[in-house]
């Protein structure tokens, strides 16, 4: 019997197929991802750094070293500082709103009631819409003459004349924040919902038996246990908001008078529309340290979730 | 029937009022691909200060029953009474009960102290008082030095004690325990079982304990309710359910190895493996039933020997197990046939169709 199995082992070893050769398969399967990351992430990133120390423009692509001139120029530009501040305000305020709304929506998503599929569909719909189309729709919603929001408010007798949502600096910023929040909430709600579902059922039962009502349970048990998940949702949302220029570009083009200009839109206007690739690259690079910090924070949180 | 054990007359903070918990026609209906009654008409009443064990295989409805008593599930039909009051529809916090879960369900982000004071916080007890109460419960359970640890730094046994302390602090009138020992390793389980029992005797609180482990049930319960398919098949003190099982399910669920059942047409003849002994060890000519046993296999288990074999002479050939204690050194070899016997008083009779216990029948044809 031992002889037989030995013989069989020898036979199969002779016919080792490609599927058995992990030493070869592993690099083969990794290659597309490596090429992708190198060609579409690493190269543009290095290029951007290079451009930011050069005088490259759309009209004159030849590379001349200018040192920190581009950085000096953008530091002297008040629009840059305005954009930087706006970026933080937009990201910060919309993430606070996103977390609160997404937490509430997540509770609705996990609840069991009649017609829950319709509610779930409606909650997820904003996320499935292409952001540029959604932003165009919002452009009409916030239009200075045809805004249905104004129409409703007027019918209710709350306003007398049109609001000019996108025409006044503060209202324009509020509008951009609202649309950005509207867009990120479904994603955050789904992430938080996944966290809610994975909470141990018995802990929730124990809290009920221990006499905790809805609010005590929410604040003392559910939210603390879900903090890592909520943080991941907020960080994902923050990255998407921080780097997004679609909403600003479609709604306000950074206006009125740069009141809603953010780093990414300002980089675009400078580098692509204005043709100054070098200065655009320098502006865009300011996104990097923050994105790096956010990415590290996410990776750490995910690891903590796995450990606990 | 043993008297339910009560707390001593010492008084002090450990003196609890013992309360009766009662179920009347309790049903729970789940719709999961067809109609399923998880609990299908359960009636029982505990005695004051009693330790009642709900015993049954997994899926028999015992945990659902316990969750209904706790108020975590609403019954489809029937009433629950705690201390004489109907509590249907009342949330868990209004029922004066405390529950220990199988996983202990400690709050992982809170320290041991914060875990224990949580129910008191919900009662809005003031900070100093609840701290003192938690200290008292922790000392009682021997975890006074762990108060600042987080649950993940505790051993299984310590977690169980924290869960008990958390249940204890709010002076519940009933303890509900859902398989609290099943997450402990076998060695720890025996000592934890003793502690649980001593602890309850000291407090005198009515306790309902759910388990699928018959050893736990026999060792802990004043009475055992054996459940199967949503119904209580028999309820009584451990000796009674073991010695006089109400039907073939109880007879074969309790005991390891289970009761031997020999099919005799319209009825079944049952006898425990320990009652089936070599004939020369069973006294009384007229009051014993002799059968011949062809031994097929022998298991040596240290303290005892299990003899697997086929009996004949009382019915058709049937596979049975005899359990010989260490003191019995009669030589038994596989392949041989021996005379074994059972005392008449150790024979049980069950209806062939329903499996329910019936009156004794003559064994000899």
XYZ file of C-alpha atoms in Angstrom:
673
model
C 0.000 0.000 0.000
C 2.829 2.333 0.893
C 4.426 1.497 -2.442
C 1.268 2.382 -4.317
C 0.837 5.831 -2.774
C 4.503 6.546 -3.274
C 4.163 5.743 -6.942
C 1.111 7.960 -7.284
C 2.916 10.858 -5.614
C 5.778 10.468 -8.055
C 3.371 10.546 -11.009
C 1.594 13.740 -9.933
C 4.872 15.478 -9.155
C 5.917 14.938 -12.738
C 2.852 16.737 -14.053
C 3.038 19.904 -12.006
C 0.768 22.379 -13.727
C 1.052 26.155 -13.771
C -1.536 26.280 -10.970
C 0.914 24.578 -8.596
C 3.813 26.928 -9.185
C 3.118 29.620 -6.655
C 6.552 31.119 -7.082
C 5.590 32.050 -10.629
C 1.861 32.729 -10.124
C 2.260 35.214 -7.291
C 4.297 37.784 -9.248
C 2.168 37.170 -12.337
C -1.056 38.045 -10.550
C 0.517 40.980 -8.742
C 1.918 42.496 -11.920
C -1.244 44.302 -13.177
C -1.718 45.984 -9.805
C 1.930 46.984 -9.649
C 1.823 48.410 -13.182
C -1.364 50.282 -12.366
C -0.003 51.814 -9.171
C 3.296 52.711 -10.797
C 1.924 54.185 -14.047
C -1.163 55.958 -12.726
C -0.167 56.878 -9.170
C 3.605 57.004 -8.742
C 4.531 58.592 -12.086
C 1.964 61.421 -11.945
C 2.864 62.062 -8.315
C 6.578 62.396 -9.098
C 5.698 64.510 -12.139
C 3.608 66.825 -9.980
C 6.460 67.274 -7.543
C 8.816 67.942 -10.435
C 6.443 70.418 -12.085
C 6.014 72.350 -8.872
C 9.736 73.273 -8.988
C 9.634 74.213 -12.678
C 8.249 76.807 -15.050
C 6.260 74.348 -17.167
C 3.149 75.835 -18.767
C 0.611 74.465 -21.216
C 2.212 76.591 -23.930
C 5.847 75.844 -23.042
C 6.283 72.279 -21.728
C 10.085 72.535 -21.515
C 11.355 71.917 -17.991
C 13.370 74.697 -16.320
C 14.251 74.554 -12.646
C 12.912 77.582 -10.751
C 13.315 76.357 -7.177
C 10.655 77.567 -4.798
C 9.366 80.355 -7.057
C 5.999 78.679 -7.611
C 5.464 78.214 -3.887
C 6.427 81.830 -3.250
C 3.904 82.913 -5.886
C 1.011 80.941 -4.495
C 1.810 81.972 -0.909
C 1.537 85.575 -2.040
C -1.836 84.863 -3.621
C -4.745 85.519 -1.218
C -6.933 83.187 -3.277
C -4.686 80.287 -2.278
C -5.192 80.981 1.423
C -8.885 81.451 0.857
C -9.032 78.089 -0.958
C -7.089 76.369 1.796
C -9.473 77.722 4.423
C -12.532 76.844 2.354
C -11.264 73.318 1.852
C -11.031 72.815 5.605
C -14.381 74.457 6.300
C -16.092 72.396 3.594
C -14.538 69.129 4.766
C -14.989 69.780 8.489
C -18.572 71.009 8.445
C -19.807 68.459 5.927
C -18.192 65.584 7.843
C -19.871 66.612 11.092
C -23.189 66.658 9.250
C -22.386 63.393 7.475
C -21.612 61.529 10.705
C -24.786 62.687 12.450
C -27.063 62.057 9.473
C -25.390 58.795 8.486
C -25.687 57.429 12.026
C -29.395 58.217 12.036
C -29.851 56.774 8.550
C -27.937 53.645 9.508
C -30.366 53.075 12.386
C -33.203 53.361 9.870
C -31.433 51.024 7.452
C -31.154 48.231 10.023
C -34.662 48.720 11.427
C -37.345 46.277 10.393
C -40.564 47.861 9.122
C -42.986 47.721 6.212
C -41.623 49.140 2.986
C -38.046 49.236 4.283
C -36.736 48.298 0.821
C -38.102 51.563 -0.593
C -36.473 53.599 2.156
C -33.192 51.749 1.655
C -33.333 52.391 -2.087
C -33.963 56.088 -1.547
C -31.135 56.329 0.972
C -28.672 54.751 -1.441
C -29.825 56.573 -4.565
C -27.628 59.687 -4.223
C -24.549 57.468 -4.122
C -25.446 55.725 -7.378
C -25.925 58.972 -9.296
C -22.862 60.250 -11.176
C -21.699 63.248 -9.215
C -21.493 65.574 -12.213
C -25.132 64.853 -13.176
C -26.266 65.200 -9.582
C -24.410 68.513 -9.314
C -26.113 69.795 -12.490
C -29.480 68.839 -10.984
C -28.555 70.713 -7.829
C -27.521 73.693 -9.973
C -31.134 73.931 -11.109
C -32.457 73.313 -7.612
C -30.398 76.285 -6.441
C -30.975 78.444 -9.506
C -31.407 82.138 -8.884
C -34.737 82.294 -10.762
C -36.161 78.784 -11.103
C -35.121 77.267 -7.779
C -37.886 74.891 -6.579
C -36.535 75.330 -3.056
C -37.253 79.042 -3.256
C -40.639 78.267 -4.756
C -41.574 76.034 -1.814
C -40.292 78.554 0.738
C -42.195 81.324 -1.010
C -45.411 79.280 -1.040
C -44.995 78.667 2.669
C -44.598 82.395 3.146
C -41.124 82.055 4.620
C -39.381 84.273 2.064
C -40.558 87.143 -0.090
C -38.007 87.311 -2.885
C -35.596 84.755 -4.315
C -32.686 83.621 -2.166
C -29.842 83.593 -4.743
C -28.347 80.483 -3.140
C -25.215 80.513 -5.245
C -24.920 84.279 -5.553
C -24.062 85.263 -1.978
C -20.745 84.103 -0.500
C -22.041 82.482 2.708
C -25.092 80.918 1.081
C -22.928 79.606 -1.765
C -20.588 77.939 0.712
C -23.563 76.512 2.600
C -24.961 75.180 -0.672
C -21.694 73.464 -1.571
C -21.539 71.942 1.917
C -25.145 70.728 1.650
C -24.613 69.050 -1.716
C -21.349 67.469 -0.609
C -23.080 66.152 2.528
C -25.992 64.833 0.472
C -23.512 62.954 -1.690
C -21.370 61.373 1.049
C -24.118 60.448 3.530
C -25.254 57.246 1.770
C -21.721 55.833 1.684
C -21.152 56.682 5.339
C -24.572 55.288 6.272
C -23.771 51.961 4.630
C -20.373 51.747 6.334
C -21.949 52.561 9.704
C -24.778 50.126 9.035
C -22.228 47.360 8.480
C -20.711 48.275 11.841
C -24.116 48.249 13.526
C -24.913 44.803 12.182
C -21.612 43.407 13.409
C -22.210 44.584 16.985
C -22.770 41.555 19.221
C -26.516 41.145 19.733
C -26.073 39.970 23.305
C -24.366 43.205 24.350
C -27.403 45.110 23.145
C -29.705 42.686 24.981
C -27.609 43.027 28.115
C -27.962 46.806 27.993
C -31.732 46.453 27.704
C -31.898 44.035 30.624
C -29.633 46.370 32.598
C -32.297 48.999 32.252
C -30.823 51.298 29.624
C -33.323 53.200 27.501
C -32.793 54.126 23.857
C -30.629 57.192 24.434
C -28.461 55.710 27.171
C -27.895 52.630 25.053
C -27.035 54.796 22.069
C -24.574 57.047 23.874
C -23.026 54.619 26.340
C -22.975 51.380 24.363
C -23.627 51.652 20.632
C -21.653 54.774 19.745
C -18.529 53.959 21.798
C -18.445 50.459 20.328
C -18.855 51.832 16.838
C -16.362 54.648 17.143
C -13.721 53.014 14.912
C -16.298 52.327 12.193
C -17.717 55.836 12.420
C -14.187 57.217 12.180
C -13.480 55.177 9.061
C -16.698 56.412 7.475
C -15.816 60.008 8.336
C -12.273 59.675 7.022
C -13.438 58.151 3.740
C -15.932 60.969 3.427
C -13.259 63.521 4.303
C -10.905 62.224 1.616
C -13.679 62.263 -0.980
C -14.683 65.798 0.009
C -11.165 67.108 0.371
C -10.160 66.063 -3.122
C -13.457 66.707 -4.865
C -13.805 69.632 -7.267
C -16.898 68.527 -9.198
C -19.462 70.057 -6.882
C -17.650 73.384 -6.658
C -16.867 73.411 -10.370
C -20.457 72.746 -11.471
C -22.273 74.840 -8.878
C -20.145 77.971 -8.482
C -16.849 77.669 -10.377
C -15.326 78.752 -7.091
C -17.335 81.956 -6.994
C -18.791 84.288 -6.160
C -15.461 86.046 -5.973
C -13.590 82.876 -4.893
C -15.885 82.490 -1.871
C -16.237 78.756 -2.532
C -12.827 78.156 -4.116
C -11.167 74.982 -2.760
C -7.648 73.648 -3.288
C -8.594 71.131 -5.964
C -10.692 73.563 -7.982
C -8.081 76.294 -7.608
C -5.370 73.885 -8.803
C -7.560 73.033 -11.776
C -8.272 76.647 -12.672
C -4.607 77.589 -12.287
C -3.045 74.562 -13.933
C -5.493 73.448 -16.611
C -7.698 76.415 -17.458
C -4.993 78.991 -16.726
C -2.290 76.851 -18.330
C 0.203 77.310 -15.493
C 0.910 73.622 -14.897
C 3.724 74.380 -12.464
C 1.640 76.519 -10.119
C -1.316 74.155 -10.401
C 0.947 71.282 -9.364
C 2.268 73.272 -6.418
C -1.297 74.014 -5.218
C -2.400 70.420 -5.659
C 0.561 69.150 -3.635
C -0.904 70.813 -0.565
C -3.547 68.096 -0.585
C -0.881 65.472 -0.082
C 0.122 65.758 3.608
C -3.493 65.735 4.701
C -4.435 62.800 2.540
C -1.403 60.945 3.845
C -2.459 61.587 7.433
C -6.006 60.461 6.696
C -4.812 57.286 4.979
C -2.560 56.403 7.915
C -5.414 57.053 10.329
C -7.728 54.741 8.357
C -5.171 51.944 8.227
C -4.610 52.196 11.970
C -8.321 52.189 12.768
C -8.907 49.173 10.569
C -6.134 47.338 12.382
C -7.595 48.270 15.742
C -10.982 46.955 14.675
C -9.422 43.670 13.701
C -7.571 43.339 17.009
C -10.598 44.031 19.189
C -38.893 16.300 47.077
C -36.232 18.646 48.445
C -37.326 21.892 49.961
C -36.205 24.878 47.896
C -33.193 26.336 49.564
C -33.471 29.786 51.071
C -31.013 32.363 52.196
C -29.989 32.281 55.849
C -31.827 34.431 58.363
C -28.856 36.706 58.757
C -30.417 39.616 56.913
C -27.948 42.165 55.629
C -27.586 43.327 52.058
C -27.566 39.758 50.760
C -31.106 39.038 51.873
C -33.342 39.041 48.799
C -37.034 38.686 48.566
C -37.770 35.429 46.799
C -40.312 35.718 44.069
C -42.310 33.295 41.991
C -42.050 33.439 38.220
C -44.785 31.804 36.262
C -45.616 31.020 32.632
C -49.129 30.278 31.457
C -49.763 28.787 28.033
C -46.686 30.523 26.684
C -46.111 30.319 22.945
C -43.602 31.945 20.636
C -44.078 31.773 16.964
C -41.383 32.581 14.418
C -41.948 32.843 10.722
C -38.825 31.558 9.088
C -39.818 29.737 5.953
C -43.022 28.266 7.286
C -44.573 28.463 10.709
C -42.403 27.396 13.579
C -43.350 27.416 17.214
C -40.075 27.870 19.060
C -42.011 27.647 22.289
C -45.263 25.761 21.975
C -47.432 26.034 25.025
C -45.309 26.105 28.171
C -46.789 26.200 31.662
C -44.740 26.251 34.807
C -44.345 28.071 38.073
C -41.182 28.274 40.128
C -41.253 28.135 43.886
C -39.878 31.001 45.961
C -36.120 30.955 45.911
C -36.031 27.914 43.703
C -33.263 26.930 41.321
C -35.082 25.789 38.215
C -33.091 24.389 35.305
C -34.433 24.383 31.757
C -32.713 21.461 30.093
C -32.954 20.406 26.476
C -31.061 19.886 23.242
C -30.212 22.913 21.127
C -33.206 24.291 19.276
C -35.700 23.048 21.855
C -36.857 26.564 22.691
C -35.251 26.935 26.100
C -33.337 30.106 25.276
C -36.387 31.633 23.576
C -38.389 30.856 26.697
C -35.774 32.554 28.864
C -35.671 35.602 26.577
C -39.444 35.918 26.845
C -39.197 35.826 30.632
C -36.556 38.566 30.403
C -38.710 40.695 28.128
C -36.304 40.516 25.189
C -38.941 38.720 23.105
C -42.688 39.195 23.215
C -44.690 35.968 23.460
C -47.132 35.238 20.650
C -49.591 33.855 23.168
C -49.818 33.285 26.898
C -48.897 35.156 30.047
C -45.795 35.687 32.130
C -46.175 36.515 35.797
C -43.382 37.734 38.024
C -44.234 38.008 41.703
C -47.906 37.628 40.836
C -48.028 40.467 38.286
C -48.524 39.980 34.578
C -45.458 41.477 32.905
C -46.365 40.934 29.254
C -45.535 44.051 27.293
C -43.259 45.449 29.994
C -39.702 46.230 28.854
C -36.869 44.258 30.481
C -35.975 47.122 32.807
C -39.428 47.093 34.418
C -39.310 43.388 35.256
C -36.861 43.304 38.181
C -34.855 40.581 36.510
C -31.160 40.181 35.836
C -29.736 38.040 33.108
C -26.343 36.484 32.481
C -25.702 35.698 28.853
C -23.844 32.835 27.303
C -21.152 35.165 25.963
C -21.387 37.225 29.203
C -22.057 40.250 26.956
C -19.729 42.517 28.928
C -19.372 46.024 27.552
C -15.922 45.747 25.981
C -15.120 49.468 26.133
C -15.948 49.797 29.833
C -13.806 48.739 32.765
C -15.015 46.068 35.148
C -16.236 48.753 37.548
C -18.066 50.633 34.779
C -19.639 47.382 33.669
C -20.911 46.613 37.143
C -22.285 50.091 37.841
C -24.022 50.383 34.469
C -27.400 49.000 35.669
C -27.219 51.314 38.703
C -26.488 54.297 36.502
C -29.571 53.438 34.496
C -31.498 53.461 37.780
C -30.043 56.930 38.436
C -28.496 55.868 41.730
C -26.026 58.444 42.999
C -22.365 57.981 42.308
C -21.118 57.183 45.795
C -23.844 54.700 46.498
C -23.368 52.807 43.268
C -19.632 52.682 43.762
C -20.178 51.095 47.175
C -22.678 48.651 45.761
C -20.332 47.631 42.961
C -17.519 47.173 45.472
C -19.749 44.923 47.563
C -20.734 42.774 44.550
C -17.147 42.567 43.352
C -15.893 41.479 46.774
C -18.629 38.886 47.014
C -17.463 37.363 43.753
C -13.769 37.766 44.461
C -13.023 40.230 41.669
C -12.397 43.264 43.877
C -8.883 43.718 42.513
C -9.934 43.667 38.844
C -12.170 46.735 38.904
C -9.978 48.841 36.628
C -9.332 46.206 33.992
C -11.045 45.989 30.634
C -12.927 42.774 29.831
C -10.439 41.742 27.144
C -7.737 41.427 29.809
C -9.792 38.971 31.858
C -9.919 35.183 31.766
C -13.144 33.348 30.986
C -13.826 32.653 34.646
C -13.220 36.274 35.606
C -15.534 37.497 32.855
C -18.243 35.221 34.145
C -17.849 36.709 37.607
C -18.087 40.238 36.240
C -21.291 39.273 34.425
C -22.649 37.850 37.678
C -21.647 40.948 39.624
C -23.390 43.129 37.056
C -26.508 40.987 37.432
C -26.279 41.073 41.197
C -25.943 44.793 41.934
C -29.474 45.728 41.059
C -31.141 43.416 43.585
C -33.129 41.505 41.002
C -36.007 39.348 42.171
C -35.142 36.747 39.537
C -31.853 35.613 37.995
C -31.978 34.323 34.455
C -28.843 32.460 33.411
C -28.343 31.408 29.799
C -25.704 28.671 29.623
C -23.263 30.708 31.714
C -20.740 27.886 31.971
C -20.561 26.825 28.346
C -17.685 29.186 27.516
C -15.489 27.856 30.303
C -13.094 24.966 29.868
C -14.101 21.628 31.356
C -11.857 21.889 34.405
C -13.113 25.305 35.421
C -16.706 24.358 34.761
C -16.996 22.006 37.721
C -15.720 24.520 40.251
C -17.749 27.337 38.672
C -20.836 25.150 38.964
C -20.296 24.680 42.672
C -19.731 28.379 43.156
C -22.851 29.281 41.249
C -24.911 26.998 43.449
C -23.394 28.233 46.711
C -23.827 31.784 45.570
C -27.512 31.280 44.851
C -28.100 29.508 48.151
C -26.568 32.452 49.920
C -28.753 34.978 48.121
C -31.916 32.904 47.989
C -32.952 34.554 44.736
C -35.233 32.605 42.445
C -33.081 31.457 39.548
C -33.860 30.045 36.147
C -30.918 28.407 34.492
C -30.800 27.278 30.876
C -28.443 24.529 29.782
C -28.086 21.635 27.368
C -25.678 19.876 29.737
C -27.415 17.241 31.820
C -24.599 17.096 34.357
C -25.040 20.817 35.068
C -28.791 20.366 35.248
C -28.642 17.417 37.634
C -26.031 19.055 39.817
C -27.589 22.518 40.061
C -31.340 22.261 39.867
C -33.874 22.003 42.644
C -36.070 20.984 39.781
C -35.399 20.321 36.123
C -37.762 21.107 33.279
C -36.808 18.929 30.325
C -37.749 20.652 27.083
C -38.047 19.278 23.592
C -39.559 20.833 20.473
C -40.961 23.809 22.329
C -42.682 21.849 25.056
C -41.827 20.922 28.625
C -41.805 17.136 28.555
C -41.285 16.663 32.269
C -40.643 18.831 35.269
C -39.460 17.574 38.600
C -36.491 17.118 40.931
C -33.387 15.556 39.318
C -33.989 12.165 40.937
C -37.511 12.035 39.613
C -36.749 12.930 35.992
C -33.850 10.510 36.003
C -35.545 7.607 37.766
C -39.056 8.037 36.432
C -38.847 9.665 33.005
C -42.225 10.732 31.670
C -41.514 9.533 28.157
C -38.869 7.989 25.946
C -37.390 11.375 25.043
C -36.600 12.211 28.659
C -35.449 8.631 29.226
C -32.885 8.785 26.441
C -31.881 12.441 26.810
C -30.830 12.024 30.434
C -28.111 9.608 31.418
C -24.880 8.746 29.708
C -25.105 6.233 28.181
C -28.878 6.715 27.880
C -31.602 4.360 29.037
C -31.827 1.115 27.091
C -35.158 0.688 25.320
C -36.317 -2.713 24.157
C -39.222 -2.766 21.711
C -41.891 -5.296 22.672
C -44.602 -4.555 20.158
C -47.220 -2.379 21.853
C -44.818 -1.138 24.501
C -41.171 -0.406 25.188
C -39.228 -1.802 28.079
C -36.638 0.577 29.540
C -33.798 0.090 31.978
C -30.733 2.153 32.818
C -27.304 0.749 31.819
C -26.275 0.677 35.479
C -29.265 -1.549 36.298
C -28.175 -4.209 33.814
C -25.627 -6.353 35.644
C -24.300 -9.905 35.475
C -27.075 -12.147 36.841
C -25.078 -13.394 39.830
C -24.847 -9.810 41.113
C -28.603 -9.221 40.946
C -30.266 -10.799 44.001
C -33.876 -11.960 44.285
C -35.002 -14.830 42.107
C -38.610 -13.784 41.659
C -38.071 -10.042 41.359
C -35.485 -9.953 38.618
C -35.614 -10.292 34.878
C -32.900 -12.406 33.348
C -31.788 -11.927 29.775
C -28.884 -13.278 27.804
C -26.402 -10.746 26.494
C -24.099 -11.446 23.574
C -21.220 -9.039 24.121
C -20.087 -7.232 20.984
C -17.781 -4.583 22.370
C -16.212 -3.549 25.634
C -15.239 -0.004 26.596
C -12.888 0.432 29.503
C -13.341 3.946 30.936
C -11.244 3.850 34.066
C -13.911 4.059 36.729
C -16.294 1.813 34.873
C -16.755 -0.575 31.976
C -19.411 -0.181 29.299
C -20.522 -3.498 27.845
C -22.190 -3.184 24.440
C -24.135 -6.250 23.426
C -27.293 -7.742 22.009
C -29.952 -8.980 24.412
C -32.389 -11.729 23.645
C -34.919 -13.618 25.713
C -37.196 -10.713 26.547
C -37.981 -9.507 23.032
C -36.391 -9.470 19.615
C -32.636 -8.961 19.564
C -31.808 -5.410 20.644
C -28.554 -3.559 21.108
C -28.114 -2.437 24.728
C -25.366 -1.082 26.958
C -24.558 -2.276 30.449
C -22.497 -0.140 32.795
C -20.357 -2.057 35.233
C -18.859 -0.016 38.066
C -15.212 -0.433 39.006
C -16.082 -2.789 41.882
C -17.531 -5.390 39.533
C -14.682 -7.509 38.228
C -16.710 -10.224 36.526
C -14.824 -11.324 33.437
C -16.587 -10.196 30.253
C -15.198 -10.910 26.790
C -16.424 -9.790 23.380
C -18.077 -12.544 21.378
C -19.238 -14.496 24.446
C -22.798 -14.695 25.758
C -23.559 -14.089 29.431
C -26.581 -14.047 31.685
C -27.441 -10.506 32.735
C -30.357 -9.374 34.856
C -32.327 -6.289 35.875
C -34.255 -5.844 39.124
C -37.990 -5.647 38.512
C -38.198 -2.274 40.261
C -35.654 -0.842 37.817
C -37.785 -1.618 34.790
C -39.727 1.196 33.131
C -42.524 0.878 30.604
C -43.464 3.206 27.771
C -46.288 3.187 25.290
C -45.167 1.834 21.921
C -47.017 4.480 19.929
C -46.726 7.690 21.979
C -43.601 6.969 23.994
C -45.351 8.063 27.189
C -44.797 6.219 30.474
C -47.293 3.408 31.089
C -48.085 0.928 33.854
C -45.821 -2.076 34.325
C -46.565 -5.110 32.156
C -45.566 -8.678 32.763
C -42.124 -9.188 31.228
C -42.194 -12.971 30.842
C -44.391 -14.137 28.032
